[in-house]
mmCIF file of C-alpha atoms and ligand atoms in Angstrom:
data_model
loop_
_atom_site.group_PDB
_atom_site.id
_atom_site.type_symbol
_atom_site.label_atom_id
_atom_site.label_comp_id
_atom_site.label_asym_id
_atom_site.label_seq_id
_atom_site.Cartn_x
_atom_site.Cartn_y
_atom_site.Cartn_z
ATOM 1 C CA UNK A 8 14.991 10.213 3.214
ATOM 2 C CA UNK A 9 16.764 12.284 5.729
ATOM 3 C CA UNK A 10 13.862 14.609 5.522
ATOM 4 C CA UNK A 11 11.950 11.654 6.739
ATOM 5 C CA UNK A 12 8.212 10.571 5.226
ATOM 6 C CA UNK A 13 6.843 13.312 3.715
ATOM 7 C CA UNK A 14 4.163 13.020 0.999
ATOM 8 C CA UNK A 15 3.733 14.570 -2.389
ATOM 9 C CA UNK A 16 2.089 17.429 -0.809
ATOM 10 C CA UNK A 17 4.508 18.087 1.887
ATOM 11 C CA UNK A 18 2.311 16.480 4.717
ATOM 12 C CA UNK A 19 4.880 14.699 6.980
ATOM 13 C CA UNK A 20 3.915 11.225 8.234
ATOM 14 C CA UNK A 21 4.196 10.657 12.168
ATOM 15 C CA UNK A 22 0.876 8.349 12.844
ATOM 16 C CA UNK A 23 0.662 4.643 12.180
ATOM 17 C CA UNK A 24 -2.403 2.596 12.716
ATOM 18 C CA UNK A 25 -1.468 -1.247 12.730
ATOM 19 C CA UNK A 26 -4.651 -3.657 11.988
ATOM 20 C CA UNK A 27 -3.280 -6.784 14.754
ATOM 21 C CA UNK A 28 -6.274 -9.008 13.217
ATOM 22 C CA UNK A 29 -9.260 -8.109 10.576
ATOM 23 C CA UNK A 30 -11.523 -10.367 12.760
ATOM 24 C CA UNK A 31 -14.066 -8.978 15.188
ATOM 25 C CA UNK A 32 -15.913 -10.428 17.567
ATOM 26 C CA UNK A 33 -18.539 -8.288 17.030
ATOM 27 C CA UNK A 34 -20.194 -7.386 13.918
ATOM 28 C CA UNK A 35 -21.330 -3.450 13.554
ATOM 29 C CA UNK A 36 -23.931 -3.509 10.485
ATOM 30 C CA UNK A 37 -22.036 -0.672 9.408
ATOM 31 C CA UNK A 38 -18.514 -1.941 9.345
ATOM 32 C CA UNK A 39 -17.970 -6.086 8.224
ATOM 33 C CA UNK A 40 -20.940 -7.747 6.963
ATOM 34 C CA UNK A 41 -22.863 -10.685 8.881
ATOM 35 C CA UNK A 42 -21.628 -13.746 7.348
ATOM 36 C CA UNK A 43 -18.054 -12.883 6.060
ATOM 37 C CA UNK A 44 -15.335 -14.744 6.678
ATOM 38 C CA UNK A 45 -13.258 -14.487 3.939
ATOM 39 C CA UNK A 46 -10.335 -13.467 6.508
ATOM 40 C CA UNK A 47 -6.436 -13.108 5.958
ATOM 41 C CA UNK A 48 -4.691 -16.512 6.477
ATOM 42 C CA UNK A 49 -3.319 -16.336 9.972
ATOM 43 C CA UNK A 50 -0.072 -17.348 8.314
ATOM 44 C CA UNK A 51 -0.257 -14.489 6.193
ATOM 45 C CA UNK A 52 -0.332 -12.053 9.625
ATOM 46 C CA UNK A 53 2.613 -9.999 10.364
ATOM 47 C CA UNK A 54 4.306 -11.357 13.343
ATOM 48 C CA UNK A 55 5.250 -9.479 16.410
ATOM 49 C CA UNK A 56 8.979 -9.614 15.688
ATOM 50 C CA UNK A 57 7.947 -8.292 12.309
ATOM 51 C CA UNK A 58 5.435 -5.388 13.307
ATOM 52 C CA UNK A 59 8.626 -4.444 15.825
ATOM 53 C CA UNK A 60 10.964 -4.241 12.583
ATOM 54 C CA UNK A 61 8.008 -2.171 10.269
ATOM 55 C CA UNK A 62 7.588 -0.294 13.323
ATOM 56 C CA UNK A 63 11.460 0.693 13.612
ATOM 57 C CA UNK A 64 11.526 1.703 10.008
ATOM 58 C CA UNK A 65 9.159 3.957 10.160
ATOM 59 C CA UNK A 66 9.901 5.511 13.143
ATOM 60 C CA UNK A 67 13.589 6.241 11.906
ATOM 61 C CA UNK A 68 11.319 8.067 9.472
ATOM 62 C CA UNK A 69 9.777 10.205 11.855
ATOM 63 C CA UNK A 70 6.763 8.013 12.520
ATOM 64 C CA UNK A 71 5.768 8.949 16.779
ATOM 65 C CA UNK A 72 2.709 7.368 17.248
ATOM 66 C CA UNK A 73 1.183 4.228 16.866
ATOM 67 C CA UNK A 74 -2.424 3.051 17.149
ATOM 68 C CA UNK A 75 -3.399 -0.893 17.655
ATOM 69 C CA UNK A 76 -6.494 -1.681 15.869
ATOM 70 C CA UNK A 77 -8.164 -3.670 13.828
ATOM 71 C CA UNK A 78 -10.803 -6.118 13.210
ATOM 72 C CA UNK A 79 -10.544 -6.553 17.363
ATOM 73 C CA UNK A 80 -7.183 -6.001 18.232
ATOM 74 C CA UNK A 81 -7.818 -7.780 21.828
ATOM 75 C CA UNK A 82 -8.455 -10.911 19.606
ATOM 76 C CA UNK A 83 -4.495 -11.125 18.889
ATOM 77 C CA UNK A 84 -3.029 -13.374 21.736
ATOM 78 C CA UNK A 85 -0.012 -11.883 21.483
ATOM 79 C CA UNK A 86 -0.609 -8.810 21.565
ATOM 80 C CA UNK A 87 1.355 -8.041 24.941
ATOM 81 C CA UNK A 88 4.180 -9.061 23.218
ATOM 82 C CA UNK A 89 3.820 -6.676 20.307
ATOM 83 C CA UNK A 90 2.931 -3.843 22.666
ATOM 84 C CA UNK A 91 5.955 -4.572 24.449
ATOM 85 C CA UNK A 92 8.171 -4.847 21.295
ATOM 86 C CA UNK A 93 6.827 -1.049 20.021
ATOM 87 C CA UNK A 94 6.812 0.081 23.864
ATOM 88 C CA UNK A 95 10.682 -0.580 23.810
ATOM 89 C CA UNK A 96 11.578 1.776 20.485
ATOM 90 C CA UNK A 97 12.852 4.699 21.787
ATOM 91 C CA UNK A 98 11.509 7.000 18.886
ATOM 92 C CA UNK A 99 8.081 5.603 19.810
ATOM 93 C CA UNK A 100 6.502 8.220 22.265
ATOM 94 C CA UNK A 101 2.893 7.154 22.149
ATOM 95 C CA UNK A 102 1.177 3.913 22.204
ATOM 96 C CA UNK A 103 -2.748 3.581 21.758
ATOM 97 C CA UNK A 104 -5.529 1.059 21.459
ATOM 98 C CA UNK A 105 -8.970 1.102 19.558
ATOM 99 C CA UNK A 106 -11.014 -1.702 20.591
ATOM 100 C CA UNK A 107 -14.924 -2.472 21.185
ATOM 101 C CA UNK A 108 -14.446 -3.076 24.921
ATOM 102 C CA UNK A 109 -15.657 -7.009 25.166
ATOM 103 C CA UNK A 110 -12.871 -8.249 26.458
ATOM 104 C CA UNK A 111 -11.108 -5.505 28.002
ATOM 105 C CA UNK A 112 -11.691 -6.309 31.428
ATOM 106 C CA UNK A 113 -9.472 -9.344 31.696
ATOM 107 C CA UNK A 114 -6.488 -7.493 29.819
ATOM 108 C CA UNK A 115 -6.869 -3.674 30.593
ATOM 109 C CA UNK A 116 -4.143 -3.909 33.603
ATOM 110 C CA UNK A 117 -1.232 -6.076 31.743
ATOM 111 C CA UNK A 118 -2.124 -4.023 28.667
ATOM 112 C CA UNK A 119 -0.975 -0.864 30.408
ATOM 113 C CA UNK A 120 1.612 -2.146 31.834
ATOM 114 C CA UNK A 121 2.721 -3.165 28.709
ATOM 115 C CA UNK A 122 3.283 0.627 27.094
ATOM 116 C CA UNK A 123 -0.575 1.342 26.009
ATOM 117 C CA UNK A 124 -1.186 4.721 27.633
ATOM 118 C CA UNK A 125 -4.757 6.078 25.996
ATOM 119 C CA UNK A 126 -7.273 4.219 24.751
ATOM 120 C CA UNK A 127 -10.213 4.795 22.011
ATOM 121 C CA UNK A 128 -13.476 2.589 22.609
ATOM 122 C CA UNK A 129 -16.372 2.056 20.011
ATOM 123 C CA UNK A 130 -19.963 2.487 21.859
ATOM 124 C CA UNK A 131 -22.535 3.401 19.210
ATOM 125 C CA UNK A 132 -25.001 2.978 22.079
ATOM 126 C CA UNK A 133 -26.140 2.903 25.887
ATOM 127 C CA UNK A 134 -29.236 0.767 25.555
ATOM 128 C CA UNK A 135 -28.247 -3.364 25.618
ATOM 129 C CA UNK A 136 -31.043 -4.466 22.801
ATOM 130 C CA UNK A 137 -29.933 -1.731 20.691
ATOM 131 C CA UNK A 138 -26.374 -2.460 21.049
ATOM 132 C CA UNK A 139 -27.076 -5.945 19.929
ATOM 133 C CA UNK A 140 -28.960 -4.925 17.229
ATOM 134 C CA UNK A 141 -25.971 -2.510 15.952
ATOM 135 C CA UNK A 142 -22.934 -5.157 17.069
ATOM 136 C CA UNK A 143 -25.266 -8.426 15.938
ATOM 137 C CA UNK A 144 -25.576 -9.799 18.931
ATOM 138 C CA UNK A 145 -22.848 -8.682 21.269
ATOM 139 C CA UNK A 146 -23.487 -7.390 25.173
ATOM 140 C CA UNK A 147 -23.225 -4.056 26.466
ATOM 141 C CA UNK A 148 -22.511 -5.370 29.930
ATOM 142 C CA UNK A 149 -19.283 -6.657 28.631
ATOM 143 C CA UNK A 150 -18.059 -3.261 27.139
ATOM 144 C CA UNK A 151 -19.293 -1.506 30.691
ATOM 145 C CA UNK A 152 -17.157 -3.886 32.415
ATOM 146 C CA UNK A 153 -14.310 -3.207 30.284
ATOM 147 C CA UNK A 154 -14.665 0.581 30.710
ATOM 148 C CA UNK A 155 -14.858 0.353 34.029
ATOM 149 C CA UNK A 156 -11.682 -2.114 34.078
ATOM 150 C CA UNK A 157 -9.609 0.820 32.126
ATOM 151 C CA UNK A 158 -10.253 3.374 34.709
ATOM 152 C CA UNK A 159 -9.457 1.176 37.350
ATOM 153 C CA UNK A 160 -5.924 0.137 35.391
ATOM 154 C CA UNK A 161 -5.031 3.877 35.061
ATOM 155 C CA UNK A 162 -5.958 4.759 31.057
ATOM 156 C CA UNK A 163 -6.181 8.263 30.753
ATOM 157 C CA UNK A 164 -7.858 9.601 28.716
ATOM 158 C CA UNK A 165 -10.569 7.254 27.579
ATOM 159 C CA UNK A 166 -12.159 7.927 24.893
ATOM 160 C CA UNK A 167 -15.319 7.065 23.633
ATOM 161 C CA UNK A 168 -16.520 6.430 19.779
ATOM 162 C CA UNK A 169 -19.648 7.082 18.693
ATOM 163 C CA UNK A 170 -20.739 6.522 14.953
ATOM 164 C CA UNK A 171 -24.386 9.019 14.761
ATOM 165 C CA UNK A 172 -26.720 7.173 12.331
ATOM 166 C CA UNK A 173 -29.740 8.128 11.752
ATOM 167 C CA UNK A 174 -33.066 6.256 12.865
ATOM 168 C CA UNK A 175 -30.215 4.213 14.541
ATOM 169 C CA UNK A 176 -28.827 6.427 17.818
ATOM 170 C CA UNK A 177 -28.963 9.468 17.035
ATOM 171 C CA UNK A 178 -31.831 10.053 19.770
ATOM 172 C CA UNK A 179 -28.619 9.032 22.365
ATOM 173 C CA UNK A 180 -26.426 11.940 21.576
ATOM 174 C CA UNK A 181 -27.214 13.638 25.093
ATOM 175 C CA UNK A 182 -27.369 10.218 26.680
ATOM 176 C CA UNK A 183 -23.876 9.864 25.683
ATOM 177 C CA UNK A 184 -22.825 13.288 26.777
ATOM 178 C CA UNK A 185 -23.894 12.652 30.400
ATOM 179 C CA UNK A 186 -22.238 9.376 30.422
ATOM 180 C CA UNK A 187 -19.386 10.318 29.578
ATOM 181 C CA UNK A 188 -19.757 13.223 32.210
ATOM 182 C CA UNK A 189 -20.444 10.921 34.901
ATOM 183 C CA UNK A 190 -17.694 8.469 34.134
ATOM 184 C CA UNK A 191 -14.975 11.049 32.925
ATOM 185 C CA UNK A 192 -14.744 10.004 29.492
ATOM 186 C CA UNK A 193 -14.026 12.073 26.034
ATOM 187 C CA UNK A 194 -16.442 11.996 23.400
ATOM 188 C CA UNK A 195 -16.418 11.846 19.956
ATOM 189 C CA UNK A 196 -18.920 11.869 17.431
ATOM 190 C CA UNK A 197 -18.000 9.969 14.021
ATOM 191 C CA UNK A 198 -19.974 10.400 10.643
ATOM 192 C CA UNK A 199 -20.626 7.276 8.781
ATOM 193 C CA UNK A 200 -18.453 7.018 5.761
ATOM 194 C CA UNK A 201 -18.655 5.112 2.278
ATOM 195 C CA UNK A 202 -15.912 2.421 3.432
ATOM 196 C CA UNK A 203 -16.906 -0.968 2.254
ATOM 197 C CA UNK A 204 -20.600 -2.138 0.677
ATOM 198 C CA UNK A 205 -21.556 -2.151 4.506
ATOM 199 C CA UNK A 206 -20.457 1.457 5.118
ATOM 200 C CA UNK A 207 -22.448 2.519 1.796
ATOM 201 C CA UNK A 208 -25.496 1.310 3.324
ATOM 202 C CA UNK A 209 -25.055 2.955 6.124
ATOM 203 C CA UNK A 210 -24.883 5.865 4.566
ATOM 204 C CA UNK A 211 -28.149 6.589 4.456
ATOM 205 C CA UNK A 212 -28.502 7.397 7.886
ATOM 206 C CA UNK A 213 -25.447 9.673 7.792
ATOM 207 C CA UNK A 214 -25.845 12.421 10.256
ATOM 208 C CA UNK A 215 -23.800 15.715 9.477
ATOM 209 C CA UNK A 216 -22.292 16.418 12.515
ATOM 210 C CA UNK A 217 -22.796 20.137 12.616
ATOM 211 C CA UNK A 218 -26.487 19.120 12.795
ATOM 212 C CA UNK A 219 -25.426 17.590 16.128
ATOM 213 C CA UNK A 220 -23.228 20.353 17.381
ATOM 214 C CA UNK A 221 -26.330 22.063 16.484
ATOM 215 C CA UNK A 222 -28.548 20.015 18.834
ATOM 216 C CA UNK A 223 -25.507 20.175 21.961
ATOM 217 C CA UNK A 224 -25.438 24.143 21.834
ATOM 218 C CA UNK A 225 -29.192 24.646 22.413
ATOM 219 C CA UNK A 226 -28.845 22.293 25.547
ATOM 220 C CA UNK A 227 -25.040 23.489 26.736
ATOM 221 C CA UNK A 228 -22.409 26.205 26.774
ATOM 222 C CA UNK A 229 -19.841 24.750 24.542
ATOM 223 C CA UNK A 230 -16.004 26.412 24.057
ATOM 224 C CA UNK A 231 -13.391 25.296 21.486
ATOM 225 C CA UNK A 232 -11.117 23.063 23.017
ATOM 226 C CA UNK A 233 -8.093 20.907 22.379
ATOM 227 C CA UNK A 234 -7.000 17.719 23.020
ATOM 228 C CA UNK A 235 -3.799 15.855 22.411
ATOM 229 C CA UNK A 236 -3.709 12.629 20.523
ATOM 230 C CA UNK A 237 -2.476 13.546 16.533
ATOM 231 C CA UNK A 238 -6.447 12.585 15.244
ATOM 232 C CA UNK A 239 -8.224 14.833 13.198
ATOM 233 C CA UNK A 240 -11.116 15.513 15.567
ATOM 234 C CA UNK A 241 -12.384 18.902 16.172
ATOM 235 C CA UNK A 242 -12.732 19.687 20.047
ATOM 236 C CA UNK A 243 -14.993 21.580 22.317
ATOM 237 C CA UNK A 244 -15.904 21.599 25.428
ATOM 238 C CA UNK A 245 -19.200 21.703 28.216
ATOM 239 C CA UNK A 246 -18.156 24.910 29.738
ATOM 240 C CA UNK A 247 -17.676 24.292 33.700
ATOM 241 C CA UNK A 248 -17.224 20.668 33.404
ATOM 242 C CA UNK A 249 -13.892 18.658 31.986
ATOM 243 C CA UNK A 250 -16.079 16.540 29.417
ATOM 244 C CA UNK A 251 -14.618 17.360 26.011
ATOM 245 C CA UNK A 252 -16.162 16.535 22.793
ATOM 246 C CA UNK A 253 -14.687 15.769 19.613
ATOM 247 C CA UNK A 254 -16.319 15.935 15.922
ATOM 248 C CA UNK A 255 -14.585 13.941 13.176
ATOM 249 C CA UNK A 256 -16.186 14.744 9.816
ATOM 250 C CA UNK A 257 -14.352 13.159 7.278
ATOM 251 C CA UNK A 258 -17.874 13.582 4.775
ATOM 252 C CA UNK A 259 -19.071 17.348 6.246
ATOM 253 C CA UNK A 260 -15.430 18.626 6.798
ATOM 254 C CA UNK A 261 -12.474 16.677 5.339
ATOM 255 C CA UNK A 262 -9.277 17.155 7.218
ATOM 256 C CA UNK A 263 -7.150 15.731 4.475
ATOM 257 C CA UNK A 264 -4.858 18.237 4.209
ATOM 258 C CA UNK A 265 -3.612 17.894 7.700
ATOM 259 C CA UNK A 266 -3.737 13.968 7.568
ATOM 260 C CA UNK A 267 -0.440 12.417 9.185
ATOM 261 C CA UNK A 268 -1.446 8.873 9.074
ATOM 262 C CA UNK A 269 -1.019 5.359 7.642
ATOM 263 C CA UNK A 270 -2.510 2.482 8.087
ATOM 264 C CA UNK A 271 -0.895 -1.488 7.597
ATOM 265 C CA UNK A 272 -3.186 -4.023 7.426
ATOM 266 C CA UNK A 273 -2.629 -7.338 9.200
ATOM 267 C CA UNK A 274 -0.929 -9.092 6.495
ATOM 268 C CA UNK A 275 1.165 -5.837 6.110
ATOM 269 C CA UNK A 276 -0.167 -4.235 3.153
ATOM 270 C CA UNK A 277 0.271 -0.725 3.580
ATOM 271 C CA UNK A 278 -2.546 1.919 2.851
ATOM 272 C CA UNK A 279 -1.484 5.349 2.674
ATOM 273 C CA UNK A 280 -5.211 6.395 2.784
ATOM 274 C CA UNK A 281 -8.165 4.829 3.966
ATOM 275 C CA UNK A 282 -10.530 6.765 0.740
ATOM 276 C CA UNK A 283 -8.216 4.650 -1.685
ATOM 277 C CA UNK A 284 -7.840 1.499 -3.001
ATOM 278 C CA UNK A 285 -4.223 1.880 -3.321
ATOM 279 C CA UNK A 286 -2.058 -0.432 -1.317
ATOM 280 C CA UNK A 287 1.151 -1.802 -1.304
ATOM 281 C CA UNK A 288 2.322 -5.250 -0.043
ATOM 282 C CA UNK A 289 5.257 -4.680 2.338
ATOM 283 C CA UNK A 290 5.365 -8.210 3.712
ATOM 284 C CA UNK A 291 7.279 -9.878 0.888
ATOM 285 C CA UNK A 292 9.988 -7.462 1.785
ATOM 286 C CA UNK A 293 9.787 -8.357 5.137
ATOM 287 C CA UNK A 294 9.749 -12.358 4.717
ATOM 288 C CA UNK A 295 13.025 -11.695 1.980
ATOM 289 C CA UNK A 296 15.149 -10.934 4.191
ATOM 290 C CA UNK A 297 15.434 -7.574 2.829
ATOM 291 C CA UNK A 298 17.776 -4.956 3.946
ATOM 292 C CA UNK A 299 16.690 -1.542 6.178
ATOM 293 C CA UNK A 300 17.517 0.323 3.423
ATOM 294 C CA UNK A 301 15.027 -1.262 1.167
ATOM 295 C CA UNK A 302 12.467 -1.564 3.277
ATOM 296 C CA UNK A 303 12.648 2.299 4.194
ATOM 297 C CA UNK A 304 12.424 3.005 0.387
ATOM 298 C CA UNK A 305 9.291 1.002 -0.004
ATOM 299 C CA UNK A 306 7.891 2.947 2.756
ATOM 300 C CA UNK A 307 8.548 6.141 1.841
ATOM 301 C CA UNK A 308 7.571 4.514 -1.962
ATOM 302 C CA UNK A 309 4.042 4.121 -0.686
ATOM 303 C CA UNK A 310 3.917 7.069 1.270
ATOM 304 C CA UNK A 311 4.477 9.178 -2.162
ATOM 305 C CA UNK A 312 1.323 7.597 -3.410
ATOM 306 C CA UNK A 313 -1.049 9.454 -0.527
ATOM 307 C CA UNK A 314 -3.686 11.159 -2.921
ATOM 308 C CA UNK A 315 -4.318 14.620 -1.804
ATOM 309 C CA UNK A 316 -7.936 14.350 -0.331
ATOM 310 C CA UNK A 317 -10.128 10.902 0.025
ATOM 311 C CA UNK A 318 -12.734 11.353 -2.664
ATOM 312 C CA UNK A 319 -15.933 9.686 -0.276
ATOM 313 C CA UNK A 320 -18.137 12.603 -1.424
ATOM 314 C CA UNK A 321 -17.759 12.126 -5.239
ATOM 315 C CA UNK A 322 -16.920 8.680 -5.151
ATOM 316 C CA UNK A 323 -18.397 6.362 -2.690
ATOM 317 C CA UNK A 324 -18.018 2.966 -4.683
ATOM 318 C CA UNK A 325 -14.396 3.383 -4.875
ATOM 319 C CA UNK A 326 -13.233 1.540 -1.493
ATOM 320 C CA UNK A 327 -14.295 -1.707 -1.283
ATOM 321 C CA UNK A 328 -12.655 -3.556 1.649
ATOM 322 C CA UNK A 329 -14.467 -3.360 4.738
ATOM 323 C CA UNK A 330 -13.042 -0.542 7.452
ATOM 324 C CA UNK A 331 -11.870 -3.852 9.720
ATOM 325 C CA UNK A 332 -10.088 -5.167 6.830
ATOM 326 C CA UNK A 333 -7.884 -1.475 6.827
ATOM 327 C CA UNK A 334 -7.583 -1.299 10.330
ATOM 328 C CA UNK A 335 -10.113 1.440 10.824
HETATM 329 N N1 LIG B 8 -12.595 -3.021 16.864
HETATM 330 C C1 LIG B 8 -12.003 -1.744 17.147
HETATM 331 C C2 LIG B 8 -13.067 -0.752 17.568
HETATM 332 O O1 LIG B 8 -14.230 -1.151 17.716
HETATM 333 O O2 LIG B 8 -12.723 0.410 17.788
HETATM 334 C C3 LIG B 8 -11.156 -1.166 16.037
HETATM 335 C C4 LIG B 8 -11.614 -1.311 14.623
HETATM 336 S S1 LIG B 8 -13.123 -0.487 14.210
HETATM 337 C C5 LIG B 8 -13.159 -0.818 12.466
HETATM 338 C C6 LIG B 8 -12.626 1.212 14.331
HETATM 339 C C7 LIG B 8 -13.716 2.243 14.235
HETATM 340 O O3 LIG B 8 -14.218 2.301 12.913
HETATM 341 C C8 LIG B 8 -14.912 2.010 15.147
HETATM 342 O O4 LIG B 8 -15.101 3.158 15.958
HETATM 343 C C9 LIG B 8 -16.060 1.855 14.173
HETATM 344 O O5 LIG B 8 -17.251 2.358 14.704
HETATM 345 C C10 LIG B 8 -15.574 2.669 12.998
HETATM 346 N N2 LIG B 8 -16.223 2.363 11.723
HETATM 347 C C11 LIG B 8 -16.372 1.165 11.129
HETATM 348 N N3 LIG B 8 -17.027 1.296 9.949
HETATM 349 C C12 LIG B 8 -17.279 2.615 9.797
HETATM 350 C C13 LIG B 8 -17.921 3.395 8.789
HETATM 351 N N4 LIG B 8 -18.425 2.836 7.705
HETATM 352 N N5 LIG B 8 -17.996 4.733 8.969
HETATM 353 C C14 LIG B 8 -17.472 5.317 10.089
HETATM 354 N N6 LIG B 8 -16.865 4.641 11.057
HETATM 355 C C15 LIG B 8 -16.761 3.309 10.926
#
């Protein structure tokens, strides 16, 4: 343990996504279908005091960064006081938030203050029928107003999400480019993956994104860039201007082998990859009383059951739960 979480094939673990919620208040064809609602039992959801304590365990293990996510993490009332909570561990050097946007503009300045310093935002589109065709019904405005409430509260960088689907938005890639040029945003492109019986279905208007690296390079200079935040996107950038753009292929171009991530779903069930079904339930532990010592061997446990590589390629039936049941 003093070597910290390290995996069967020697990746070490420093990146934890926490799902806050698995509801959304929007509902992305591609992600949780229409009419669900068979949810996690509120009572069943970790509390803040004990995210702070699965949060301290792993970061005696080495753990740096976390993510908030979800379902909608802005759905969670509380989740100033969980921000502050992980803000306050001193191993904890990075706070982030993935969130659609809708109701970002009435939280993006206490949210901040809190200890969230860079911020990831899903928008799959610029055009308000299309988004509510995508989202089922939700309002672009709302997610603009939120955006422009995150500037104004000092996140830096914002970054913007952007699933390509084909038939869907893929005619927006350049759109998206100059928005985020105008509004000094990062961009990254995101291929649809197998996760759930929604993300199968969406699979057939997967975009590889070299196709769309493709498209970018006949319109602009691009140069290989980098960009801090631990993810596994690849980064270039619009020579002359700051806009950077990031690729994450998980189908085209796995980047398993440098995966330093785990995710813990809202009722604390730890995944150690989102391509598996494989989970294990830390919350009993946590509601046992048990002691530091066992919970950092359950941890580390679970961590030893990372497979090597997600297996969305040969296998796309095998995960069933929905990405905002994981915590995507
Ligand atoms: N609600 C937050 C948000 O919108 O960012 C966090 C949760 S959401 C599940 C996280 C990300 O997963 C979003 O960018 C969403 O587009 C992406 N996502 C959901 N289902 C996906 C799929 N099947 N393939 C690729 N990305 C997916």
């Amino acid at each position: 343990m003093a070597m910290g979480l390290v995996d069967n094939f020697q990746r070490k673990i420093t990146y934890l996504r926490l799902s806050l919620t698995d509801r959304c208040d929007l509902r992305c064809f591609y992600c949780m279908p229409k009419t669900f609602t068979d949810y996690e039992n509120p009572a069943d959801w970790l509390l803040p005091a004990e995210l702070e304590r699965v949060v301290k365990a792993f970061s005696k293990l080495g753990v740096r960064r976390v993510r908030l996510t979800g379902g909608e993490p802005l759905l969670r009332r509380d989740i100033q006081d969980v921000v502050q909570r992980i803000a306050a561990i001193p191993e904890i050097d990075d706070i982030s938030l993935s969130s659609n946007g809708v109701r970002l503009a009435s939280v993006a300045d206490p949210l901040h203050l809190a200890g969230v310093a860079r911020l990831n935002i899903s928008l799959d589109t610029l055009r308000p029928d299309r988004f509510k065709a995508i989202t089922g019904g939700g309002h672009l405005e709302r997610v603009l107003c939120g955006l422009k409430a995150a500037q104004a509260a000092g996140f830096e960088p914002i970054k913007i999400n952007m699933v390509v689907l084909r038939g869907v938005n893929d005619d927006e890639v350049t759109d998206m480019v100059n928005f985020c040029l105008e509004n000094n945003f990062t961009l990254r492109f995101i291929e649809a993956m197998p996760v759930g019986s929604t993300g199968r279905s969406a699979v057939s208007h997967y975009v590889d994104l070299a196709e769309v690296e493709q498209r970018l390079a006949e319109r602009y200079t691009l140069e290989p860039a980098v960009m801090d935040g631990g993810g596994p996107a690849r980064y270039v950038r619009v020579a002359g201007t700051a806009l950077r753009i990031g690729f994450i292929t998980p189908m085209s171009q796995h980047f398993c082998a440098t995966c330093n991530r785990v995710r813990l779903g809202v009722d604390g069930t730890l995944y150690p990859c989102l391509g598996e079904q494989y989970s294990t339930p830390i919350r009993p532990l946590l509601r046992n009383d048990c002691s530091d010592k066992a919970l950092s061997e359950a941890l580390c446990r679970a961590v030893c059951m990372k497979p090597e590589r997600h297996t969305f390629n040969e296998a796309p039936a095998k995960v069933v739960r929905f990405m905002s049941q994981t915590g995507g």
